[in-house]
mmCIF file of C-alpha atoms and ligand atoms in Angstrom:
data_model
loop_
_atom_site.group_PDB
_atom_site.id
_atom_site.type_symbol
_atom_site.label_atom_id
_atom_site.label_comp_id
_atom_site.label_asym_id
_atom_site.label_seq_id
_atom_site.Cartn_x
_atom_site.Cartn_y
_atom_site.Cartn_z
ATOM 1 C CA MET A 17 56.292 -23.277 -17.800
ATOM 2 C CA ARG A 18 59.317 -25.544 -17.410
ATOM 3 C CA PRO A 19 61.187 -24.874 -14.147
ATOM 4 C CA PHE A 20 64.586 -23.185 -14.135
ATOM 5 C CA SER A 21 66.929 -21.596 -11.643
ATOM 6 C CA TYR A 22 67.702 -17.904 -11.675
ATOM 7 C CA THR A 23 70.516 -15.530 -10.750
ATOM 8 C CA ASN A 24 70.424 -11.747 -10.866
ATOM 9 C CA VAL A 25 73.878 -10.355 -11.546
ATOM 10 C CA ASN A 26 75.356 -6.928 -10.969
ATOM 11 C CA THR A 27 78.614 -7.214 -12.885
ATOM 12 C CA VAL A 28 79.353 -8.042 -16.492
ATOM 13 C CA ARG A 29 82.012 -10.434 -15.232
ATOM 14 C CA SER A 30 79.574 -12.619 -13.263
ATOM 15 C CA ALA A 31 77.115 -12.519 -16.160
ATOM 16 C CA VAL A 32 79.706 -13.788 -18.623
ATOM 17 C CA GLN A 33 81.100 -16.337 -16.180
ATOM 18 C CA LEU A 34 77.736 -17.847 -15.330
ATOM 19 C CA VAL A 35 76.614 -18.205 -18.918
ATOM 20 C CA SER A 36 79.992 -19.415 -20.211
ATOM 21 C CA ALA A 37 80.265 -22.059 -17.506
ATOM 22 C CA ASP A 38 76.890 -23.637 -18.135
ATOM 23 C CA PRO A 39 75.695 -24.635 -21.605
ATOM 24 C CA ASP A 40 72.089 -24.601 -20.404
ATOM 25 C CA ALA A 41 72.230 -21.082 -18.960
ATOM 26 C CA MET A 42 70.912 -18.073 -20.877
ATOM 27 C CA PHE A 43 70.643 -14.346 -20.330
ATOM 28 C CA ILE A 44 67.372 -12.610 -19.630
ATOM 29 C CA ALA A 45 67.238 -8.830 -20.078
ATOM 30 C CA GLY A 46 63.789 -7.277 -20.531
ATOM 31 C CA GLY A 47 62.272 -10.738 -20.749
ATOM 32 C CA THR A 48 59.750 -9.815 -23.435
ATOM 33 C CA GLU A 49 60.987 -12.557 -25.738
ATOM 34 C CA MET A 50 62.443 -15.006 -23.267
ATOM 35 C CA VAL A 51 59.356 -15.377 -21.082
ATOM 36 C CA ASN A 52 57.185 -16.151 -24.123
ATOM 37 C CA LEU A 53 59.680 -18.578 -25.657
ATOM 38 C CA VAL A 54 60.166 -20.530 -22.433
ATOM 39 C CA ARG A 55 56.421 -20.578 -21.807
ATOM 40 C CA GLU A 56 55.824 -21.946 -25.305
ATOM 41 C CA GLY A 57 58.629 -24.493 -24.903
ATOM 42 C CA GLN A 58 60.665 -23.072 -27.773
ATOM 43 C CA LEU A 59 63.582 -22.466 -25.408
ATOM 44 C CA ALA A 60 64.414 -24.655 -22.434
ATOM 45 C CA PRO A 61 67.140 -22.990 -20.353
ATOM 46 C CA ASP A 62 67.966 -24.657 -17.032
ATOM 47 C CA HIS A 63 69.251 -21.394 -15.640
ATOM 48 C CA LEU A 64 68.413 -17.761 -16.380
ATOM 49 C CA VAL A 65 70.946 -15.046 -15.684
ATOM 50 C CA ASP A 66 69.176 -11.722 -15.226
ATOM 51 C CA ILE A 67 71.375 -8.975 -16.668
ATOM 52 C CA GLY A 68 68.793 -6.199 -16.288
ATOM 53 C CA ALA A 69 70.810 -4.396 -13.605
ATOM 54 C CA LEU A 70 74.101 -4.224 -15.513
ATOM 55 C CA PRO A 71 75.343 -0.688 -16.230
ATOM 56 C CA LEU A 72 74.793 -0.947 -19.994
ATOM 57 C CA HIS A 73 71.959 1.552 -20.376
ATOM 58 C CA LEU A 74 73.693 4.487 -21.984
ATOM 59 C CA THR A 75 72.942 5.875 -25.422
ATOM 60 C CA ARG A 76 75.299 8.517 -26.740
ATOM 61 C CA ALA A 77 76.455 10.023 -29.990
ATOM 62 C CA GLY A 78 80.115 10.655 -30.782
ATOM 63 C CA ALA A 79 82.389 11.265 -33.731
ATOM 64 C CA ARG A 80 82.160 7.624 -34.753
ATOM 65 C CA GLY A 81 78.394 7.439 -34.677
ATOM 66 C CA LEU A 82 75.766 6.396 -32.195
ATOM 67 C CA ARG A 83 76.543 4.009 -29.364
ATOM 68 C CA ILE A 84 73.595 2.219 -27.846
ATOM 69 C CA GLY A 85 74.009 0.223 -24.640
ATOM 70 C CA ALA A 86 72.805 -3.374 -24.846
ATOM 71 C CA LEU A 87 70.285 -2.658 -22.090
ATOM 72 C CA ALA A 88 69.195 0.733 -23.379
ATOM 73 C CA HIS A 89 65.459 1.367 -22.974
ATOM 74 C CA GLU A 90 63.480 3.957 -24.859
ATOM 75 C CA VAL A 91 66.217 4.693 -27.387
ATOM 76 C CA GLN A 92 63.491 6.157 -29.595
ATOM 77 C CA GLU A 93 62.795 8.878 -26.998
ATOM 78 C CA HIS A 94 66.430 9.851 -26.536
ATOM 79 C CA PRO A 95 66.932 13.504 -27.608
ATOM 80 C CA VAL A 96 70.121 12.683 -29.538
ATOM 81 C CA VAL A 97 68.362 9.910 -31.429
ATOM 82 C CA ARG A 98 65.271 12.002 -32.131
ATOM 83 C CA ARG A 99 67.372 14.857 -33.459
ATOM 84 C CA GLY A 100 70.192 13.067 -35.247
ATOM 85 C CA TYR A 101 68.664 9.698 -36.108
ATOM 86 C CA PRO A 102 64.960 10.362 -36.701
ATOM 87 C CA VAL A 103 64.443 7.305 -38.908
ATOM 88 C CA LEU A 104 65.799 5.039 -36.199
ATOM 89 C CA SER A 105 63.569 6.737 -33.656
ATOM 90 C CA GLN A 106 60.517 6.337 -35.894
ATOM 91 C CA ALA A 107 61.333 2.717 -36.729
ATOM 92 C CA LEU A 108 61.584 1.871 -33.037
ATOM 93 C CA LEU A 109 58.388 3.753 -32.245
ATOM 94 C CA ALA A 110 56.581 1.801 -34.939
ATOM 95 C CA GLY A 111 57.470 -1.478 -33.228
ATOM 96 C CA ALA A 112 55.631 -3.366 -30.517
ATOM 97 C CA SER A 113 53.448 -1.514 -27.980
ATOM 98 C CA PRO A 114 54.346 1.163 -25.432
ATOM 99 C CA GLN A 115 54.234 -1.462 -22.671
ATOM 100 C CA VAL A 116 56.566 -3.844 -24.503
ATOM 101 C CA ARG A 117 58.870 -0.984 -25.478
ATOM 102 C CA ASN A 118 59.150 -0.013 -21.811
ATOM 103 C CA MET A 119 60.637 -3.425 -21.067
ATOM 104 C CA PHE A 120 62.546 -4.625 -24.047
ATOM 105 C CA THR A 121 66.174 -3.854 -24.643
ATOM 106 C CA VAL A 122 68.144 -3.237 -27.773
ATOM 107 C CA GLY A 123 70.502 -6.077 -26.820
ATOM 108 C CA GLY A 124 67.687 -8.632 -26.756
ATOM 109 C CA ARG A 125 66.547 -7.521 -30.168
ATOM 110 C CA PRO A 126 69.237 -8.696 -32.605
ATOM 111 C CA GLN A 127 69.298 -11.942 -30.661
ATOM 112 C CA ARG A 128 65.688 -12.840 -31.318
ATOM 113 C CA GLY A 129 63.551 -9.930 -32.365
ATOM 114 C CA LEU A 130 63.222 -8.204 -35.675
ATOM 115 C CA ILE A 131 65.906 -5.707 -36.494
ATOM 116 C CA PRO A 132 64.558 -2.423 -37.845
ATOM 117 C CA GLY A 133 65.771 -1.803 -41.380
ATOM 118 C CA SER A 134 67.330 1.434 -40.231
ATOM 119 C CA TYR A 135 69.851 -0.446 -38.043
ATOM 120 C CA VAL A 136 71.036 -2.307 -41.073
ATOM 121 C CA ALA A 137 70.860 0.706 -43.386
ATOM 122 C CA SER A 138 73.030 2.716 -41.014
ATOM 123 C CA GLY A 139 75.768 0.065 -41.021
ATOM 124 C CA ASP A 140 74.969 -1.222 -37.551
ATOM 125 C CA ARG A 141 77.722 -3.127 -35.754
ATOM 126 C CA THR A 142 77.252 -5.172 -32.643
ATOM 127 C CA GLU A 143 80.032 -5.321 -30.086
ATOM 128 C CA ARG A 144 80.282 -8.612 -28.323
ATOM 129 C CA LEU A 145 81.900 -9.176 -24.997
ATOM 130 C CA PRO A 146 84.421 -12.029 -25.105
ATOM 131 C CA ALA A 147 82.670 -15.317 -24.415
ATOM 132 C CA ALA A 148 79.271 -13.648 -24.291
ATOM 133 C CA GLY A 149 78.450 -14.632 -27.821
ATOM 134 C CA ARG A 150 76.113 -17.456 -27.070
ATOM 135 C CA ARG A 151 72.451 -16.644 -27.376
ATOM 136 C CA MET B 5 43.117 12.034 -7.037
ATOM 137 C CA VAL B 6 44.872 14.222 -9.536
ATOM 138 C CA GLU B 7 47.682 13.876 -7.035
ATOM 139 C CA GLN B 8 47.964 10.209 -8.097
ATOM 140 C CA SER B 9 48.760 10.868 -11.720
ATOM 141 C CA ARG B 10 51.014 13.702 -10.745
ATOM 142 C CA ARG B 11 52.844 11.346 -8.454
ATOM 143 C CA ALA B 12 53.198 8.838 -11.296
ATOM 144 C CA ALA B 13 54.586 11.587 -13.503
ATOM 145 C CA GLU B 14 57.020 12.647 -10.818
ATOM 146 C CA THR B 15 58.151 9.080 -10.260
ATOM 147 C CA LEU B 16 58.810 8.842 -13.972
ATOM 148 C CA SER B 17 60.815 11.956 -14.369
ATOM 149 C CA ARG B 18 62.625 11.683 -11.073
ATOM 150 C CA ARG B 19 63.679 8.150 -11.898
ATOM 151 C CA ALA B 20 64.789 8.996 -15.406
ATOM 152 C CA LEU B 21 66.771 11.914 -14.089
ATOM 153 C CA LEU B 22 68.329 10.052 -11.219
ATOM 154 C CA SER B 23 69.368 7.041 -13.195
ATOM 155 C CA ARG B 24 70.982 9.300 -15.769
ATOM 156 C CA ALA B 25 72.861 11.048 -12.999
ATOM 157 C CA GLY B 26 73.742 7.683 -11.461
ATOM 158 C CA LEU B 27 72.315 8.800 -8.155
ATOM 159 C CA ALA B 28 69.271 6.622 -7.894
ATOM 160 C CA GLY B 29 70.419 4.908 -4.706
ATOM 161 C CA THR B 30 71.141 7.692 -2.356
ATOM 162 C CA ALA B 31 68.582 10.174 -3.569
ATOM 163 C CA ALA B 32 65.714 7.707 -3.908
ATOM 164 C CA ALA B 33 66.400 6.295 -0.467
ATOM 165 C CA ALA B 34 66.491 9.818 0.910
ATOM 166 C CA ALA B 35 63.167 10.575 -0.760
ATOM 167 C CA GLY B 36 61.795 7.548 1.079
ATOM 168 C CA SER B 37 60.235 6.133 -2.076
ATOM 169 C CA LEU B 38 62.004 2.798 -1.959
ATOM 170 C CA PRO B 39 62.341 0.159 0.724
ATOM 171 C CA ALA B 40 65.766 0.249 2.317
ATOM 172 C CA ALA B 41 66.334 -3.495 2.151
ATOM 173 C CA GLU B 42 65.857 -4.064 -1.554
ATOM 174 C CA PRO B 43 66.469 -1.011 -3.726
ATOM 175 C CA ALA B 44 64.996 -0.795 -7.199
ATOM 176 C CA ALA B 45 65.994 -3.423 -9.719
ATOM 177 C CA GLY B 46 66.900 -1.887 -13.022
ATOM 178 C CA ALA B 47 68.024 1.320 -11.359
ATOM 179 C CA ASP B 48 71.699 1.854 -10.776
ATOM 180 C CA VAL B 49 71.417 0.439 -7.297
ATOM 181 C CA ALA B 50 71.855 -3.266 -7.113
ATOM 182 C CA VAL B 51 69.553 -5.842 -5.618
ATOM 183 C CA PRO B 52 72.237 -8.142 -4.165
ATOM 184 C CA GLU B 53 73.210 -11.010 -6.462
ATOM 185 C CA ARG B 54 71.239 -14.072 -5.504
ATOM 186 C CA THR B 55 70.691 -17.475 -7.038
ATOM 187 C CA LEU B 56 67.302 -19.089 -6.659
ATOM 188 C CA ALA B 57 66.772 -22.826 -7.180
ATOM 189 C CA PRO B 58 63.898 -23.959 -9.412
ATOM 190 C CA GLY B 59 61.429 -24.449 -6.524
ATOM 191 C CA PRO B 60 59.504 -21.864 -4.519
ATOM 192 C CA ALA B 61 61.506 -19.186 -2.719
ATOM 193 C CA GLN B 62 60.462 -16.454 -0.349
ATOM 194 C CA LEU B 63 60.834 -12.933 -1.561
ATOM 195 C CA THR B 64 59.230 -9.574 -1.090
ATOM 196 C CA LEU B 65 57.263 -7.685 -3.705
ATOM 197 C CA ARG B 66 56.227 -4.089 -3.150
ATOM 198 C CA VAL B 67 52.737 -3.622 -4.501
ATOM 199 C CA ASN B 68 50.579 -0.519 -4.139
ATOM 200 C CA GLY B 69 52.882 0.899 -1.525
ATOM 201 C CA ARG B 70 53.140 -2.085 0.757
ATOM 202 C CA PRO B 71 55.555 -4.993 1.017
ATOM 203 C CA TYR B 72 54.130 -8.476 0.425
ATOM 204 C CA PRO B 73 56.130 -11.574 1.311
ATOM 205 C CA VAL B 74 55.452 -14.177 -1.394
ATOM 206 C CA ASP B 75 56.484 -17.734 -2.179
ATOM 207 C CA VAL B 76 57.179 -17.871 -5.875
ATOM 208 C CA GLU B 77 59.294 -19.912 -8.237
ATOM 209 C CA PRO B 78 61.708 -18.254 -10.648
ATOM 210 C CA ARG B 79 59.333 -19.196 -13.479
ATOM 211 C CA THR B 80 56.326 -17.418 -11.909
ATOM 212 C CA THR B 81 55.340 -14.381 -13.944
ATOM 213 C CA LEU B 82 54.531 -11.137 -12.165
ATOM 214 C CA LEU B 83 50.957 -11.549 -13.430
ATOM 215 C CA ASP B 84 50.573 -14.981 -11.827
ATOM 216 C CA ALA B 85 52.204 -13.791 -8.607
ATOM 217 C CA LEU B 86 49.752 -10.878 -8.373
ATOM 218 C CA ARG B 87 46.682 -12.964 -9.139
ATOM 219 C CA GLU B 88 47.472 -16.337 -7.573
ATOM 220 C CA GLU B 89 49.754 -15.448 -4.664
ATOM 221 C CA LEU B 90 48.576 -11.991 -3.638
ATOM 222 C CA GLY B 91 44.930 -12.405 -4.643
ATOM 223 C CA LEU B 92 45.047 -9.145 -6.572
ATOM 224 C CA THR B 93 42.819 -10.345 -9.384
ATOM 225 C CA GLY B 94 42.071 -6.895 -10.781
ATOM 226 C CA THR B 95 44.974 -7.393 -13.176
ATOM 227 C CA LYS B 96 43.634 -9.613 -15.964
ATOM 228 C CA LYS B 97 45.138 -12.403 -18.034
ATOM 229 C CA GLY B 98 44.096 -12.131 -21.649
ATOM 230 C CA CYS B 99 46.560 -13.472 -24.210
ATOM 231 C CA ASN B 100 49.360 -14.263 -21.740
ATOM 232 C CA GLN B 101 51.883 -13.341 -24.450
ATOM 233 C CA GLY B 102 52.296 -9.591 -24.420
ATOM 234 C CA ALA B 103 49.810 -8.709 -27.113
ATOM 235 C CA CYS B 104 46.572 -7.574 -25.447
ATOM 236 C CA GLY B 105 47.491 -5.294 -22.519
ATOM 237 C CA ALA B 106 44.918 -6.771 -20.091
ATOM 238 C CA CYS B 107 47.768 -7.427 -17.629
ATOM 239 C CA THR B 108 49.172 -3.870 -17.699
ATOM 240 C CA VAL B 109 50.641 -2.663 -14.392
ATOM 241 C CA LEU B 110 53.086 0.099 -13.509
ATOM 242 C CA VAL B 111 56.616 -0.841 -12.467
ATOM 243 C CA ASP B 112 58.403 2.164 -10.972
ATOM 244 C CA GLY B 113 55.833 4.352 -12.718
ATOM 245 C CA ARG B 114 56.293 2.809 -16.160
ATOM 246 C CA ARG B 115 53.590 0.638 -17.711
ATOM 247 C CA VAL B 116 54.558 -2.918 -18.578
ATOM 248 C CA ASN B 117 52.873 -6.219 -19.433
ATOM 249 C CA SER B 118 52.981 -8.256 -16.225
ATOM 250 C CA CYS B 119 52.691 -11.485 -18.256
ATOM 251 C CA LEU B 120 56.102 -10.819 -19.845
ATOM 252 C CA THR B 121 58.165 -10.366 -16.723
ATOM 253 C CA LEU B 122 59.085 -12.733 -13.915
ATOM 254 C CA ALA B 123 58.148 -11.865 -10.344
ATOM 255 C CA VAL B 124 61.763 -12.465 -9.256
ATOM 256 C CA MET B 125 62.884 -9.759 -11.685
ATOM 257 C CA GLN B 126 60.757 -7.190 -9.847
ATOM 258 C CA ARG B 127 62.216 -7.517 -6.352
ATOM 259 C CA GLY B 128 62.772 -3.994 -5.106
ATOM 260 C CA ALA B 129 60.537 -2.393 -7.714
ATOM 261 C CA GLU B 130 57.428 -0.402 -6.858
ATOM 262 C CA ILE B 131 54.485 -2.096 -8.542
ATOM 263 C CA THR B 132 51.124 -0.382 -8.992
ATOM 264 C CA THR B 133 48.025 -2.352 -9.944
ATOM 265 C CA ILE B 134 44.439 -1.265 -10.570
ATOM 266 C CA GLU B 135 43.732 -1.939 -6.871
ATOM 267 C CA GLY B 136 46.249 0.765 -5.966
ATOM 268 C CA LEU B 137 44.753 3.625 -7.971
ATOM 269 C CA ALA B 138 41.785 4.723 -5.896
ATOM 270 C CA ASP B 139 42.369 6.894 -2.869
ATOM 271 C CA GLY B 140 40.138 5.181 -0.301
ATOM 272 C CA ASP B 141 36.619 5.561 -1.689
ATOM 273 C CA GLY B 142 37.677 8.298 -4.081
ATOM 274 C CA LEU B 143 38.185 6.971 -7.582
ATOM 275 C CA HIS B 144 41.247 7.908 -9.588
ATOM 276 C CA PRO B 145 40.328 10.515 -12.250
ATOM 277 C CA VAL B 146 40.864 7.953 -15.031
ATOM 278 C CA GLN B 147 38.561 5.458 -13.273
ATOM 279 C CA GLN B 148 35.962 8.202 -12.829
ATOM 280 C CA ALA B 149 36.237 9.206 -16.488
ATOM 281 C CA PHE B 150 35.759 5.573 -17.603
ATOM 282 C CA LEU B 151 32.514 5.482 -15.596
ATOM 283 C CA GLU B 152 31.286 8.793 -16.959
ATOM 284 C CA HIS B 153 32.085 7.878 -20.554
ATOM 285 C CA ASP B 154 30.778 4.315 -20.302
ATOM 286 C CA ALA B 155 34.174 3.226 -21.573
ATOM 287 C CA PHE B 156 33.607 -0.540 -21.339
ATOM 288 C CA GLN B 157 31.186 -3.293 -22.185
ATOM 289 C CA CYS B 158 32.261 -6.618 -20.669
ATOM 290 C CA GLY B 159 34.947 -4.879 -18.616
ATOM 291 C CA TYR B 160 37.646 -7.514 -19.051
ATOM 292 C CA CYS B 161 40.155 -5.187 -20.701
ATOM 293 C CA THR B 162 39.228 -2.287 -18.424
ATOM 294 C CA PRO B 163 41.828 -2.557 -15.642
ATOM 295 C CA GLY B 164 44.581 -2.707 -18.261
ATOM 296 C CA GLN B 165 43.048 0.174 -20.197
ATOM 297 C CA ILE B 166 42.845 2.290 -17.057
ATOM 298 C CA MET B 167 46.436 1.526 -16.023
ATOM 299 C CA SER B 168 47.605 2.371 -19.508
ATOM 300 C CA GLY B 169 45.449 5.504 -19.517
ATOM 301 C CA THR B 170 47.086 6.812 -16.343
ATOM 302 C CA ALA B 171 50.498 6.178 -17.908
ATOM 303 C CA VAL B 172 49.583 7.828 -21.218
ATOM 304 C CA ILE B 173 48.628 10.956 -19.295
ATOM 305 C CA ALA B 174 51.729 10.880 -17.063
ATOM 306 C CA GLU B 175 53.940 10.396 -20.129
ATOM 307 C CA GLY B 176 52.416 13.455 -21.791
ATOM 308 C CA HIS B 177 50.987 11.418 -24.669
ATOM 309 C CA ALA B 178 47.367 12.473 -24.249
ATOM 310 C CA GLY B 179 47.409 15.719 -26.215
ATOM 311 C CA SER B 180 44.792 14.714 -28.779
ATOM 312 C CA PRO B 181 42.462 11.780 -29.519
ATOM 313 C CA GLU B 182 44.865 10.683 -32.288
ATOM 314 C CA GLU B 183 47.787 10.674 -29.903
ATOM 315 C CA VAL B 184 45.811 8.760 -27.272
ATOM 316 C CA ARG B 185 44.812 6.157 -29.886
ATOM 317 C CA GLU B 186 48.438 5.666 -30.885
ATOM 318 C CA TRP B 187 49.767 5.441 -27.336
ATOM 319 C CA MET B 188 46.955 3.160 -26.147
ATOM 320 C CA SER B 189 47.674 0.756 -29.017
ATOM 321 C CA GLY B 190 49.009 -1.885 -26.609
ATOM 322 C CA ASN B 191 45.526 -2.360 -25.124
ATOM 323 C CA ILE B 192 43.055 -4.387 -27.127
ATOM 324 C CA CYS B 193 39.304 -4.244 -26.441
ATOM 325 C CA ARG B 194 37.409 -7.209 -27.859
ATOM 326 C CA CYS B 195 34.130 -5.353 -27.300
ATOM 327 C CA GLY B 196 35.334 -2.411 -29.360
ATOM 328 C CA ALA B 197 34.699 0.263 -26.761
ATOM 329 C CA TYR B 198 37.526 2.312 -28.260
ATOM 330 C CA PRO B 199 35.682 5.612 -28.959
ATOM 331 C CA ASN B 200 34.557 5.819 -25.329
ATOM 332 C CA ILE B 201 37.949 4.735 -23.990
ATOM 333 C CA VAL B 202 39.682 7.479 -25.982
ATOM 334 C CA ALA B 203 37.104 10.014 -24.826
ATOM 335 C CA ALA B 204 37.598 8.978 -21.193
ATOM 336 C CA VAL B 205 41.384 9.260 -21.347
ATOM 337 C CA CYS B 206 41.189 12.644 -23.108
ATOM 338 C CA HIS B 207 38.712 13.860 -20.499
ATOM 339 C CA ALA B 208 40.922 12.801 -17.579
ATOM 340 C CA ALA B 209 43.946 14.380 -19.275
ATOM 341 C CA ARG B 210 42.084 17.687 -19.753
ATOM 342 C CA ASP B 211 40.919 17.690 -16.124
ATOM 343 C CA GLY B 212 44.472 17.030 -14.999
ATOM 344 C CA ARG B 213 45.747 20.035 -16.930
ATOM 345 C CA ARG B 214 43.197 22.385 -15.401
HETATM 346 C C1 FAD C 1 54.017 -8.229 -28.192
HETATM 347 C C2 FAD C 1 55.401 -8.107 -28.729
HETATM 348 C C3 FAD C 1 55.636 -7.299 -29.836
HETATM 349 C C4 FAD C 1 56.929 -7.165 -30.356
HETATM 350 N N1 FAD C 1 57.108 -6.345 -31.417
HETATM 351 C C5 FAD C 1 58.361 -6.165 -31.917
HETATM 352 C C6 FAD C 1 58.611 -5.264 -32.984
HETATM 353 O O1 FAD C 1 57.678 -4.628 -33.477
HETATM 354 N N2 FAD C 1 59.882 -5.116 -33.430
HETATM 355 C C7 FAD C 1 60.922 -5.823 -32.875
HETATM 356 O O2 FAD C 1 62.062 -5.654 -33.300
HETATM 357 N N3 FAD C 1 60.705 -6.677 -31.897
HETATM 358 C C8 FAD C 1 59.465 -6.884 -31.392
HETATM 359 N N4 FAD C 1 59.269 -7.755 -30.374
HETATM 360 C C9 FAD C 1 60.393 -8.532 -29.956
HETATM 361 C C10 FAD C 1 61.293 -7.702 -29.119
HETATM 362 O O3 FAD C 1 62.183 -7.041 -29.927
HETATM 363 C C11 FAD C 1 62.138 -8.501 -28.342
HETATM 364 O O4 FAD C 1 61.221 -9.125 -27.541
HETATM 365 C C12 FAD C 1 63.106 -7.621 -27.518
HETATM 366 O O5 FAD C 1 64.036 -6.921 -28.276
HETATM 367 C C13 FAD C 1 63.855 -8.484 -26.666
HETATM 368 O O6 FAD C 1 64.491 -7.692 -25.692
HETATM 369 P P1 FAD C 1 64.447 -8.179 -24.190
HETATM 370 O O7 FAD C 1 65.384 -7.311 -23.440
HETATM 371 O O8 FAD C 1 63.062 -8.253 -23.708
HETATM 372 O O9 FAD C 1 65.088 -9.632 -24.393
HETATM 373 P P2 FAD C 1 64.908 -10.972 -23.566
HETATM 374 O O10 FAD C 1 63.584 -11.552 -23.787
HETATM 375 O O11 FAD C 1 65.328 -10.741 -22.179
HETATM 376 O O12 FAD C 1 66.010 -11.827 -24.331
HETATM 377 C C14 FAD C 1 65.859 -12.166 -25.697
HETATM 378 C C15 FAD C 1 67.064 -13.002 -26.150
HETATM 379 O O13 FAD C 1 68.242 -12.194 -26.217
HETATM 380 C C16 FAD C 1 69.250 -12.685 -25.364
HETATM 381 N N5 FAD C 1 69.893 -11.478 -24.822
HETATM 382 C C17 FAD C 1 69.267 -10.414 -24.224
HETATM 383 N N6 FAD C 1 70.143 -9.445 -23.941
HETATM 384 C C18 FAD C 1 71.356 -9.878 -24.357
HETATM 385 C C19 FAD C 1 72.675 -9.330 -24.333
HETATM 386 N N7 FAD C 1 72.897 -8.104 -23.828
HETATM 387 N N8 FAD C 1 73.693 -10.057 -24.842
HETATM 388 C C20 FAD C 1 73.478 -11.293 -25.369
HETATM 389 N N9 FAD C 1 72.250 -11.870 -25.412
HETATM 390 C C21 FAD C 1 71.196 -11.178 -24.920
HETATM 391 C C22 FAD C 1 68.533 -13.570 -24.361
HETATM 392 O O14 FAD C 1 69.365 -14.596 -23.894
HETATM 393 C C23 FAD C 1 67.406 -14.143 -25.204
HETATM 394 O O15 FAD C 1 67.838 -15.233 -25.976
HETATM 395 C C24 FAD C 1 58.003 -7.893 -29.802
HETATM 396 C C25 FAD C 1 57.778 -8.711 -28.666
HETATM 397 C C26 FAD C 1 56.488 -8.823 -28.138
HETATM 398 C C27 FAD C 1 56.273 -9.693 -26.952
HETATM 399 S S1 FES C 2 47.846 -10.969 -20.845
HETATM 400 FE FE1 FES C 2 49.650 -9.810 -20.862
HETATM 401 S S2 FES C 2 49.461 -8.751 -22.720
HETATM 402 FE FE2 FES C 2 47.804 -10.108 -22.842
HETATM 403 S S1 FES C 3 35.146 -3.994 -22.596
HETATM 404 FE FE1 FES C 3 35.111 -6.051 -23.239
HETATM 405 S S2 FES C 3 37.121 -6.308 -23.928
HETATM 406 FE FE2 FES C 3 37.060 -4.198 -23.616
#
């Protein structure tokens, strides 16, 4: 694998700053896609910014629908999702393997992975942090 | 031995609960389950921000209950760190791309593919490999069940199958052979020992419930 440097961040601000300041820096969340793509040479970041510890894990339902944190794990197991959004839960359960699902995040998914049809069918919107738009 | 899978189950639920409550730091440290210096990554407690240059760097991994100082580069996968740096070669490299499950280990009680994560990302986490399952000479119930059910041929997939089997039971996904098949779907066996693997996991799950 091509060498790169690495920073683990604990605030959204440092995450955004590091990646905005360096065109060759990229985020890594669960790593399930990134590690493979770097290993295969399909991506060649010089710097990886590990956002796995950011406080973006929450999934909750409100009047305006379901909000899923970019780093949410196991959304399919969430009681609110199982009860109120069973198709989403089933679509997520049908993907990947239990091991991969334990690592990957919802935020890493629209970036590279396949998006379950149910996201699209339910009028999914992705909120982007200012200047965090680069993949 | 049953204690082991119960412990895994407790780790799971305690962690899930604590991180939801946002209390992982204080409570986990009080429970003595995490090293004081580097609390769990991915929990709500932060491993201090640190930048590592592309070359080797010294860090500590906690594997099977003990801290190991290792020299690894940011690009070193957890799998390579375990096998090449720590000499824990029980964890196998099959596809090296997340598809076969031979490299399955537990990170903070949850099963993951060690080929898909970087060692640096697991500072502060509690890693369990196949070498950490047995209690001295006493096999873990899932290991014992694999022996009794002849649940392997070449044995290459076996450590990953066993790690996954312990997790399937701890997760409560071992209620029936169908359920075990579904939840073991991340572990491929080229020899096709599946019927015996499913039987072994079901057996260990039943024994655990007794
Ligand atoms: C064996 C295997 C099977 C799979 N099966 C499926 C499947 O069935 N269905 C499916 O949908 N996907 C599948 N995937 C792909 C999977 O969805 C993605 O790997 C996963 O969603 C990526 O999440 P991650 O946190 O691991 O992302 P990473 O690998 O950490 O990152 C992926 C990309 O997203 C970017 N990124 C991550 N988080 C953010 C963020 N918060 N903001 C901006 N950018 C971000 C990273 O920079 C990177 O470019 C599979 C992958 C593997 C290895
Ligand atoms: S070696 Fe990791 S899944 Fe195959
Ligand atoms: S026993 Fe040979 S691959 Fe499973």
